[in-house]
């Protein structure tokens, strides 16, 4: 018996029932996600095949029926873990929405929810998340879909929600990295040299790059490209042309922007926009 090979095919979409969220229905075989992060909680459920990804210093494998949560702002990768590839559904749930839901469940103020790095293997949770995602995508009875969505996300929070662990770092290092981030995220279209970045925090180019990479998980140029990509989403949703968004974001040209966008989101920006 031969297994089915998945193909690279992804569809991003949105629903008013989960405001501000992007949702993804996809299967992948050849595509590999380069190191990147999302501003939202990445909540996938693997429906078939298996995905491997590097996250928080370790390599993980998420097989069918598992839920590999990625916390907002955390760098991760993604590629197939078996010859067939993988198929999954993902909710990119806004931080404010998940935080508010956690406080609603508790009935009082709560710290920002955080999830352990380990793959969640909970068949019941996987079924709830998959069903909610399918109902949202079907765009049928909103009462049924919203109820299923809140049931799935509240189950996730109640069973696996934690608080973010303290990661002790030198205060001077934190300040320097924050300063470098502010400079990198300022005028994204303006050219910036490593020497400029290093001078701002009083370090050599070597030590500035090493410190930034150690703390953020990405070298300065890659981190800046991630900011560019995150900021490109709003104008794309608003209908701006891909070429104009590429120029405003500081990319060399449209093909440069498209190449980086596809590595992060799995589809070219024009297709993401049309969805």
PDB file of C-alpha atoms in Angstrom:
ATOM      1  CA  UNK A   1       0.000   0.000   0.000  1.00  0.00           C
ATOM      2  CA  UNK A   2       1.525   3.336  -1.017  1.00  0.00           C
ATOM      3  CA  UNK A   3       0.964   6.504   0.989  1.00  0.00           C
ATOM      4  CA  UNK A   4      -0.298   9.758  -0.464  1.00  0.00           C
ATOM      5  CA  UNK A   5       2.243  12.504  -1.012  1.00  0.00           C
ATOM      6  CA  UNK A   6       0.951  15.919   0.001  1.00  0.00           C
ATOM      7  CA  UNK A   7       1.504  18.913  -2.248  1.00  0.00           C
ATOM      8  CA  UNK A   8       2.387  22.483  -1.405  1.00  0.00           C
ATOM      9  CA  UNK A   9      -1.008  24.130  -1.165  1.00  0.00           C
ATOM     10  CA  UNK A  10      -2.086  26.782   1.335  1.00  0.00           C
ATOM     11  CA  UNK A  11      -5.123  28.979   1.845  1.00  0.00           C
ATOM     12  CA  UNK A  12      -5.193  31.907   4.284  1.00  0.00           C
ATOM     13  CA  UNK A  13      -8.538  33.307   5.306  1.00  0.00           C
ATOM     14  CA  UNK A  14     -10.276  35.375   7.988  1.00  0.00           C
ATOM     15  CA  UNK A  15     -13.509  35.294   9.950  1.00  0.00           C
ATOM     16  CA  UNK A  16     -15.327  37.997  11.955  1.00  0.00           C
ATOM     17  CA  UNK A  17     -15.874  35.397  14.685  1.00  0.00           C
ATOM     18  CA  UNK A  18     -12.169  35.588  15.577  1.00  0.00           C
ATOM     19  CA  UNK A  19     -11.357  39.276  14.992  1.00  0.00           C
ATOM     20  CA  UNK A  20      -7.834  40.096  13.857  1.00  0.00           C
ATOM     21  CA  UNK A  21      -6.859  36.473  13.344  1.00  0.00           C
ATOM     22  CA  UNK A  22      -5.447  34.817  10.273  1.00  0.00           C
ATOM     23  CA  UNK A  23      -6.425  31.209   9.669  1.00  0.00           C
ATOM     24  CA  UNK A  24      -4.638  28.714   7.476  1.00  0.00           C
ATOM     25  CA  UNK A  25      -5.700  25.481   5.817  1.00  0.00           C
ATOM     26  CA  UNK A  26      -2.685  23.853   4.180  1.00  0.00           C
ATOM     27  CA  UNK A  27      -0.645  20.869   3.187  1.00  0.00           C
ATOM     28  CA  UNK A  28       3.073  20.883   2.427  1.00  0.00           C
ATOM     29  CA  UNK A  29       5.685  18.611   0.992  1.00  0.00           C
ATOM     30  CA  UNK A  30       8.606  20.580  -0.415  1.00  0.00           C
ATOM     31  CA  UNK A  31       8.115  23.859   1.380  1.00  0.00           C
ATOM     32  CA  UNK A  32      10.398  24.697   4.306  1.00  0.00           C
ATOM     33  CA  UNK A  33       9.668  27.606   6.622  1.00  0.00           C
ATOM     34  CA  UNK A  34      12.771  29.625   7.430  1.00  0.00           C
ATOM     35  CA  UNK A  35      13.274  30.880  11.011  1.00  0.00           C
ATOM     36  CA  UNK A  36      10.511  33.382  11.746  1.00  0.00           C
ATOM     37  CA  UNK A  37       7.966  34.443  14.338  1.00  0.00           C
ATOM     38  CA  UNK A  38       4.343  35.578  14.492  1.00  0.00           C
ATOM     39  CA  UNK A  39       2.817  38.345  16.609  1.00  0.00           C
ATOM     40  CA  UNK A  40      -0.046  35.982  17.433  1.00  0.00           C
ATOM     41  CA  UNK A  41      -0.394  32.607  19.154  1.00  0.00           C
ATOM     42  CA  UNK A  42       0.201  29.924  16.509  1.00  0.00           C
ATOM     43  CA  UNK A  43      -2.307  27.154  17.243  1.00  0.00           C
ATOM     44  CA  UNK A  44      -2.007  24.283  14.731  1.00  0.00           C
ATOM     45  CA  UNK A  45      -3.545  20.848  14.655  1.00  0.00           C
ATOM     46  CA  UNK A  46      -1.806  18.256  12.491  1.00  0.00           C
ATOM     47  CA  UNK A  47      -4.426  16.271  10.576  1.00  0.00           C
ATOM     48  CA  UNK A  48      -2.160  13.947   8.580  1.00  0.00           C
ATOM     49  CA  UNK A  49       1.535  13.281   8.034  1.00  0.00           C
ATOM     50  CA  UNK A  50       4.083  14.888  10.330  1.00  0.00           C
ATOM     51  CA  UNK A  51       5.955  18.187  10.655  1.00  0.00           C
ATOM     52  CA  UNK A  52       9.351  18.809  12.200  1.00  0.00           C
ATOM     53  CA  UNK A  53      10.406  22.198  13.480  1.00  0.00           C
ATOM     54  CA  UNK A  54      13.093  23.861  15.582  1.00  0.00           C
ATOM     55  CA  UNK A  55      11.772  25.826  18.538  1.00  0.00           C
ATOM     56  CA  UNK A  56      13.297  27.083  21.791  1.00  0.00           C
ATOM     57  CA  UNK A  57      16.619  25.389  21.133  1.00  0.00           C
ATOM     58  CA  UNK A  58      15.266  21.915  20.320  1.00  0.00           C
ATOM     59  CA  UNK A  59      13.930  20.020  17.343  1.00  0.00           C
ATOM     60  CA  UNK A  60      10.378  18.718  17.662  1.00  0.00           C
ATOM     61  CA  UNK A  61       8.213  16.358  15.618  1.00  0.00           C
ATOM     62  CA  UNK A  62       4.442  16.825  15.494  1.00  0.00           C
ATOM     63  CA  UNK A  63       2.517  13.903  14.050  1.00  0.00           C
ATOM     64  CA  UNK A  64      -1.149  13.533  13.117  1.00  0.00           C
ATOM     65  CA  UNK A  65      -3.439  14.269  16.040  1.00  0.00           C
ATOM     66  CA  UNK A  66      -0.975  16.543  17.835  1.00  0.00           C
ATOM     67  CA  UNK A  67      -1.046  20.265  18.613  1.00  0.00           C
ATOM     68  CA  UNK A  68       2.352  22.021  18.352  1.00  0.00           C
ATOM     69  CA  UNK A  69       1.701  25.437  19.922  1.00  0.00           C
ATOM     70  CA  UNK A  70       4.086  28.339  19.227  1.00  0.00           C
ATOM     71  CA  UNK A  71       4.014  31.330  21.571  1.00  0.00           C
ATOM     72  CA  UNK A  72       3.879  34.851  20.078  1.00  0.00           C
ATOM     73  CA  UNK A  73       7.230  36.327  19.153  1.00  0.00           C
ATOM     74  CA  UNK A  74       9.047  32.984  19.404  1.00  0.00           C
ATOM     75  CA  UNK A  75      11.348  32.030  16.527  1.00  0.00           C
ATOM     76  CA  UNK A  76      10.634  28.671  14.879  1.00  0.00           C
ATOM     77  CA  UNK A  77      10.997  26.788  11.598  1.00  0.00           C
ATOM     78  CA  UNK A  78       8.931  24.085   9.840  1.00  0.00           C
ATOM     79  CA  UNK A  79       9.349  21.285   7.298  1.00  0.00           C
ATOM     80  CA  UNK A  80       8.164  17.753   6.614  1.00  0.00           C
ATOM     81  CA  UNK A  81       9.109  15.028   9.091  1.00  0.00           C
ATOM     82  CA  UNK A  82       8.171  12.152   6.777  1.00  0.00           C
ATOM     83  CA  UNK A  83       8.289  11.500   3.064  1.00  0.00           C
ATOM     84  CA  UNK A  84       4.608  12.279   2.519  1.00  0.00           C
ATOM     85  CA  UNK A  85       4.734  15.741   4.106  1.00  0.00           C
ATOM     86  CA  UNK A  86       1.980  17.034   6.379  1.00  0.00           C
ATOM     87  CA  UNK A  87      -1.494  18.544   6.382  1.00  0.00           C
ATOM     88  CA  UNK A  88      -2.723  20.893   9.081  1.00  0.00           C
ATOM     89  CA  UNK A  89      -5.059  23.649  10.152  1.00  0.00           C
ATOM     90  CA  UNK A  90      -3.766  26.724  12.001  1.00  0.00           C
ATOM     91  CA  UNK A  91      -5.312  29.572  13.967  1.00  0.00           C
ATOM     92  CA  UNK A  92      -3.063  32.617  14.377  1.00  0.00           C
ATOM     93  CA  UNK A  93      -4.992  33.931  17.361  1.00  0.00           C
ATOM     94  CA  UNK A  94      -4.357  37.527  18.485  1.00  0.00           C
ATOM     95  CA  UNK A  95      -2.628  37.956  21.844  1.00  0.00           C
ATOM     96  CA  UNK A  96      -5.371  40.265  23.166  1.00  0.00           C
ATOM     97  CA  UNK A  97      -8.092  37.752  22.317  1.00  0.00           C
ATOM     98  CA  UNK A  98      -6.374  34.828  24.060  1.00  0.00           C
ATOM     99  CA  UNK A  99      -5.465  36.968  27.070  1.00  0.00           C
ATOM    100  CA  UNK A 100      -9.042  38.211  27.417  1.00  0.00           C
ATOM    101  CA  UNK A 101     -10.382  34.658  27.118  1.00  0.00           C
ATOM    102  CA  UNK A 102      -8.024  33.479  29.871  1.00  0.00           C
ATOM    103  CA  UNK A 103      -9.258  36.260  32.152  1.00  0.00           C
ATOM    104  CA  UNK A 104     -12.871  35.476  31.284  1.00  0.00           C
ATOM    105  CA  UNK A 105     -12.336  31.808  32.186  1.00  0.00           C
ATOM    106  CA  UNK A 106     -10.660  32.694  35.491  1.00  0.00           C
ATOM    107  CA  UNK A 107     -13.064  35.497  36.336  1.00  0.00           C
ATOM    108  CA  UNK A 108     -10.186  37.776  37.327  1.00  0.00           C
ATOM    109  CA  UNK A 109      -7.023  39.389  35.974  1.00  0.00           C
ATOM    110  CA  UNK A 110      -4.512  36.882  34.651  1.00  0.00           C
ATOM    111  CA  UNK A 111      -0.936  37.055  33.377  1.00  0.00           C
ATOM    112  CA  UNK A 112      -0.389  36.522  29.678  1.00  0.00           C
ATOM    113  CA  UNK A 113      -0.921  32.801  28.903  1.00  0.00           C
ATOM    114  CA  UNK A 114       2.138  30.856  27.818  1.00  0.00           C
ATOM    115  CA  UNK A 115       2.561  27.298  26.581  1.00  0.00           C
ATOM    116  CA  UNK A 116       5.373  24.805  27.113  1.00  0.00           C
ATOM    117  CA  UNK A 117       7.587  24.022  24.140  1.00  0.00           C
ATOM    118  CA  UNK A 118       6.644  20.332  24.047  1.00  0.00           C
ATOM    119  CA  UNK A 119       4.192  19.121  21.403  1.00  0.00           C
ATOM    120  CA  UNK A 120       0.726  18.662  22.920  1.00  0.00           C
ATOM    121  CA  UNK A 121      -0.542  15.147  22.347  1.00  0.00           C
ATOM    122  CA  UNK A 122      -4.195  15.266  23.346  1.00  0.00           C
ATOM    123  CA  UNK A 123      -6.584  13.561  20.928  1.00  0.00           C
ATOM    124  CA  UNK A 124      -9.668  15.218  22.409  1.00  0.00           C
ATOM    125  CA  UNK A 125      -8.177  18.708  22.111  1.00  0.00           C
ATOM    126  CA  UNK A 126      -7.048  18.014  18.543  1.00  0.00           C
ATOM    127  CA  UNK A 127     -10.574  16.990  17.561  1.00  0.00           C
ATOM    128  CA  UNK A 128     -12.058  20.123  19.139  1.00  0.00           C
ATOM    129  CA  UNK A 129      -9.576  22.435  17.391  1.00  0.00           C
ATOM    130  CA  UNK A 130     -10.006  20.720  14.026  1.00  0.00           C
ATOM    131  CA  UNK A 131     -13.806  20.815  14.256  1.00  0.00           C
ATOM    132  CA  UNK A 132     -13.822  24.490  15.251  1.00  0.00           C
ATOM    133  CA  UNK A 133     -11.487  25.372  12.375  1.00  0.00           C
ATOM    134  CA  UNK A 134     -13.642  23.481   9.867  1.00  0.00           C
ATOM    135  CA  UNK A 135     -16.832  25.157  11.092  1.00  0.00           C
ATOM    136  CA  UNK A 136     -15.232  28.608  10.864  1.00  0.00           C
ATOM    137  CA  UNK A 137     -14.017  27.861   7.346  1.00  0.00           C
ATOM    138  CA  UNK A 138     -17.418  26.541   6.230  1.00  0.00           C
ATOM    139  CA  UNK A 139     -18.944  29.938   7.122  1.00  0.00           C
ATOM    140  CA  UNK A 140     -22.230  28.334   8.135  1.00  0.00           C
ATOM    141  CA  UNK A 141     -24.194  28.866  11.328  1.00  0.00           C
ATOM    142  CA  UNK A 142     -22.126  31.446  13.284  1.00  0.00           C
ATOM    143  CA  UNK A 143     -23.588  30.362  16.611  1.00  0.00           C
ATOM    144  CA  UNK A 144     -22.363  26.799  16.117  1.00  0.00           C
ATOM    145  CA  UNK A 145     -18.946  27.870  14.818  1.00  0.00           C
ATOM    146  CA  UNK A 146     -18.276  30.446  17.532  1.00  0.00           C
ATOM    147  CA  UNK A 147     -19.349  28.052  20.265  1.00  0.00           C
ATOM    148  CA  UNK A 148     -17.003  25.368  18.913  1.00  0.00           C
ATOM    149  CA  UNK A 149     -14.147  27.871  18.641  1.00  0.00           C
ATOM    150  CA  UNK A 150     -14.522  29.102  22.231  1.00  0.00           C
ATOM    151  CA  UNK A 151     -14.848  25.509  23.457  1.00  0.00           C
ATOM    152  CA  UNK A 152     -11.607  24.508  21.695  1.00  0.00           C
ATOM    153  CA  UNK A 153      -9.576  27.546  22.783  1.00  0.00           C
ATOM    154  CA  UNK A 154     -10.839  27.458  26.371  1.00  0.00           C
ATOM    155  CA  UNK A 155     -10.005  23.734  26.564  1.00  0.00           C
ATOM    156  CA  UNK A 156      -6.489  24.544  25.366  1.00  0.00           C
ATOM    157  CA  UNK A 157      -6.081  27.265  27.995  1.00  0.00           C
ATOM    158  CA  UNK A 158      -7.532  25.290  30.897  1.00  0.00           C
ATOM    159  CA  UNK A 159      -5.466  22.175  30.201  1.00  0.00           C
ATOM    160  CA  UNK A 160      -2.180  23.657  29.013  1.00  0.00           C
ATOM    161  CA  UNK A 161      -2.054  27.393  29.704  1.00  0.00           C
ATOM    162  CA  UNK A 162       0.920  28.436  31.834  1.00  0.00           C
ATOM    163  CA  UNK A 163       2.643  31.704  32.679  1.00  0.00           C
ATOM    164  CA  UNK A 164       5.785  32.802  30.924  1.00  0.00           C
ATOM    165  CA  UNK A 165       8.885  31.573  32.781  1.00  0.00           C
ATOM    166  CA  UNK A 166      11.435  34.133  33.901  1.00  0.00           C
ATOM    167  CA  UNK A 167      14.571  34.024  31.761  1.00  0.00           C
ATOM    168  CA  UNK A 168      17.301  35.815  33.676  1.00  0.00           C
ATOM    169  CA  UNK A 169      19.484  37.970  31.462  1.00  0.00           C
ATOM    170  CA  UNK A 170      21.819  40.837  32.195  1.00  0.00           C
ATOM    171  CA  UNK A 171      19.883  44.097  32.360  1.00  0.00           C
ATOM    172  CA  UNK A 172      22.569  45.805  30.296  1.00  0.00           C
ATOM    173  CA  UNK A 173      22.136  43.222  27.577  1.00  0.00           C
ATOM    174  CA  UNK A 174      18.370  43.651  27.597  1.00  0.00           C
ATOM    175  CA  UNK A 175      18.734  47.406  27.252  1.00  0.00           C
ATOM    176  CA  UNK A 176      21.179  47.082  24.393  1.00  0.00           C
ATOM    177  CA  UNK A 177      19.018  44.619  22.500  1.00  0.00           C
ATOM    178  CA  UNK A 178      15.934  46.795  22.995  1.00  0.00           C
ATOM    179  CA  UNK A 179      17.883  49.768  21.654  1.00  0.00           C
ATOM    180  CA  UNK A 180      19.042  47.795  18.621  1.00  0.00           C
ATOM    181  CA  UNK A 181      15.509  46.551  17.967  1.00  0.00           C
ATOM    182  CA  UNK A 182      14.188  50.110  18.048  1.00  0.00           C
ATOM    183  CA  UNK A 183      16.795  51.206  15.531  1.00  0.00           C
ATOM    184  CA  UNK A 184      16.181  48.216  13.267  1.00  0.00           C
ATOM    185  CA  UNK A 185      12.394  48.713  13.363  1.00  0.00           C
ATOM    186  CA  UNK A 186      12.453  52.462  12.795  1.00  0.00           C
ATOM    187  CA  UNK A 187      12.593  53.509   9.162  1.00  0.00           C
ATOM    188  CA  UNK A 188      12.504  50.146   7.421  1.00  0.00           C
ATOM    189  CA  UNK A 189      13.258  51.659   4.026  1.00  0.00           C
ATOM    190  CA  UNK A 190      16.430  53.387   5.245  1.00  0.00           C
ATOM    191  CA  UNK A 191      19.728  51.533   4.751  1.00  0.00           C
ATOM    192  CA  UNK A 192      21.405  50.514   7.989  1.00  0.00           C
ATOM    193  CA  UNK A 193      24.918  49.220   8.562  1.00  0.00           C
ATOM    194  CA  UNK A 194      26.008  46.916  11.362  1.00  0.00           C
ATOM    195  CA  UNK A 195      28.495  49.592  12.382  1.00  0.00           C
ATOM    196  CA  UNK A 196      25.611  52.043  12.921  1.00  0.00           C
ATOM    197  CA  UNK A 197      23.827  49.496  15.089  1.00  0.00           C
ATOM    198  CA  UNK A 198      26.935  48.687  17.104  1.00  0.00           C
ATOM    199  CA  UNK A 199      27.864  52.330  17.687  1.00  0.00           C
ATOM    200  CA  UNK A 200      24.410  52.994  19.146  1.00  0.00           C
ATOM    201  CA  UNK A 201      25.026  50.513  21.979  1.00  0.00           C
ATOM    202  CA  UNK A 202      28.782  51.007  22.343  1.00  0.00           C
ATOM    203  CA  UNK A 203      29.845  47.573  21.135  1.00  0.00           C
ATOM    204  CA  UNK A 204      32.026  46.261  18.349  1.00  0.00           C
ATOM    205  CA  UNK A 205      30.222  44.994  15.272  1.00  0.00           C
ATOM    206  CA  UNK A 206      31.091  41.407  16.210  1.00  0.00           C
ATOM    207  CA  UNK A 207      29.802  41.661  19.779  1.00  0.00           C
ATOM    208  CA  UNK A 208      26.670  43.587  18.785  1.00  0.00           C
ATOM    209  CA  UNK A 209      25.705  40.951  16.210  1.00  0.00           C
ATOM    210  CA  UNK A 210      26.503  38.086  18.578  1.00  0.00           C
ATOM    211  CA  UNK A 211      24.503  39.589  21.456  1.00  0.00           C
ATOM    212  CA  UNK A 212      21.503  40.340  19.264  1.00  0.00           C
ATOM    213  CA  UNK A 213      21.484  36.855  17.723  1.00  0.00           C
ATOM    214  CA  UNK A 214      21.845  35.120  21.102  1.00  0.00           C
ATOM    215  CA  UNK A 215      18.929  37.003  22.660  1.00  0.00           C
ATOM    216  CA  UNK A 216      16.501  37.089  19.721  1.00  0.00           C
ATOM    217  CA  UNK A 217      17.423  33.888  17.889  1.00  0.00           C
ATOM    218  CA  UNK A 218      17.984  35.774  14.624  1.00  0.00           C
ATOM    219  CA  UNK A 219      20.822  37.943  13.278  1.00  0.00           C
ATOM    220  CA  UNK A 220      19.954  41.651  12.967  1.00  0.00           C
ATOM    221  CA  UNK A 221      19.255  41.617   9.201  1.00  0.00           C
ATOM    222  CA  UNK A 222      16.948  38.585   9.482  1.00  0.00           C
ATOM    223  CA  UNK A 223      15.115  40.098  12.453  1.00  0.00           C
ATOM    224  CA  UNK A 224      14.596  43.323  10.488  1.00  0.00           C
ATOM    225  CA  UNK A 225      13.158  41.374   7.559  1.00  0.00           C
ATOM    226  CA  UNK A 226      10.693  39.718   9.937  1.00  0.00           C
ATOM    227  CA  UNK A 227       9.511  43.142  11.087  1.00  0.00           C
ATOM    228  CA  UNK A 228       9.143  44.176   7.440  1.00  0.00           C
ATOM    229  CA  UNK A 229       7.050  41.108   6.705  1.00  0.00           C
ATOM    230  CA  UNK A 230       4.826  41.561   9.757  1.00  0.00           C
ATOM    231  CA  UNK A 231       4.203  45.201   8.844  1.00  0.00           C
ATOM    232  CA  UNK A 232       3.403  44.289   5.256  1.00  0.00           C
ATOM    233  CA  UNK A 233       0.218  42.457   6.251  1.00  0.00           C
ATOM    234  CA  UNK A 234      -1.917  45.487   7.106  1.00  0.00           C
ATOM    235  CA  UNK A 235      -1.327  47.359   3.811  1.00  0.00           C
ATOM    236  CA  UNK A 236      -1.825  44.139   1.852  1.00  0.00           C
ATOM    237  CA  UNK A 237      -5.175  43.633   3.598  1.00  0.00           C
ATOM    238  CA  UNK A 238      -6.048  47.227   2.795  1.00  0.00           C
ATOM    239  CA  UNK A 239      -5.518  46.558  -0.919  1.00  0.00           C
ATOM    240  CA  UNK A 240      -2.106  48.141  -1.524  1.00  0.00           C
ATOM    241  CA  UNK A 241      -0.201  46.676  -4.450  1.00  0.00           C
ATOM    242  CA  UNK A 242       2.502  44.118  -3.738  1.00  0.00           C
ATOM    243  CA  UNK A 243       5.045  46.358  -5.484  1.00  0.00           C
ATOM    244  CA  UNK A 244       4.154  49.375  -3.321  1.00  0.00           C
ATOM    245  CA  UNK A 245       4.278  47.309  -0.122  1.00  0.00           C
ATOM    246  CA  UNK A 246       7.675  45.928  -1.117  1.00  0.00           C
ATOM    247  CA  UNK A 247       9.065  49.417  -1.708  1.00  0.00           C
ATOM    248  CA  UNK A 248       7.619  50.880   1.487  1.00  0.00           C
ATOM    249  CA  UNK A 249       8.992  47.977   3.487  1.00  0.00           C
ATOM    250  CA  UNK A 250      12.536  48.480   2.284  1.00  0.00           C
ATOM    251  CA  UNK A 251      12.832  45.372   0.148  1.00  0.00           C
ATOM    252  CA  UNK A 252      15.131  45.560  -2.870  1.00  0.00           C
ATOM    253  CA  UNK A 253      12.283  44.839  -5.284  1.00  0.00           C
ATOM    254  CA  UNK A 254       9.028  42.912  -5.553  1.00  0.00           C
ATOM    255  CA  UNK A 255      10.721  39.576  -6.207  1.00  0.00           C
ATOM    256  CA  UNK A 256      12.888  40.039  -3.101  1.00  0.00           C
ATOM    257  CA  UNK A 257       9.774  40.724  -1.027  1.00  0.00           C
ATOM    258  CA  UNK A 258       7.885  37.816  -2.574  1.00  0.00           C
ATOM    259  CA  UNK A 259      10.718  35.390  -1.884  1.00  0.00           C
ATOM    260  CA  UNK A 260      10.894  36.291   1.818  1.00  0.00           C
ATOM    261  CA  UNK A 261       7.109  36.410   2.192  1.00  0.00           C
ATOM    262  CA  UNK A 262       6.696  32.931   0.752  1.00  0.00           C
ATOM    263  CA  UNK A 263       9.387  31.493   3.025  1.00  0.00           C
ATOM    264  CA  UNK A 264       7.495  32.778   6.052  1.00  0.00           C
ATOM    265  CA  UNK A 265       3.840  32.310   5.050  1.00  0.00           C
ATOM    266  CA  UNK A 266       4.053  29.485   2.520  1.00  0.00           C
ATOM    267  CA  UNK A 267       2.318  31.469  -0.234  1.00  0.00           C
ATOM    268  CA  UNK A 268       3.307  34.526  -2.328  1.00  0.00           C
ATOM    269  CA  UNK A 269       1.921  37.874  -1.101  1.00  0.00           C
ATOM    270  CA  UNK A 270      -0.467  38.292  -4.030  1.00  0.00           C
ATOM    271  CA  UNK A 271      -2.179  35.006  -3.239  1.00  0.00           C
ATOM    272  CA  UNK A 272      -2.261  35.767   0.468  1.00  0.00           C
ATOM    273  CA  UNK A 273      -3.849  39.120  -0.340  1.00  0.00           C
ATOM    274  CA  UNK A 274      -6.500  37.686  -2.642  1.00  0.00           C
ATOM    275  CA  UNK A 275      -7.599  35.265   0.072  1.00  0.00           C
TER     276      UNK A 275
END
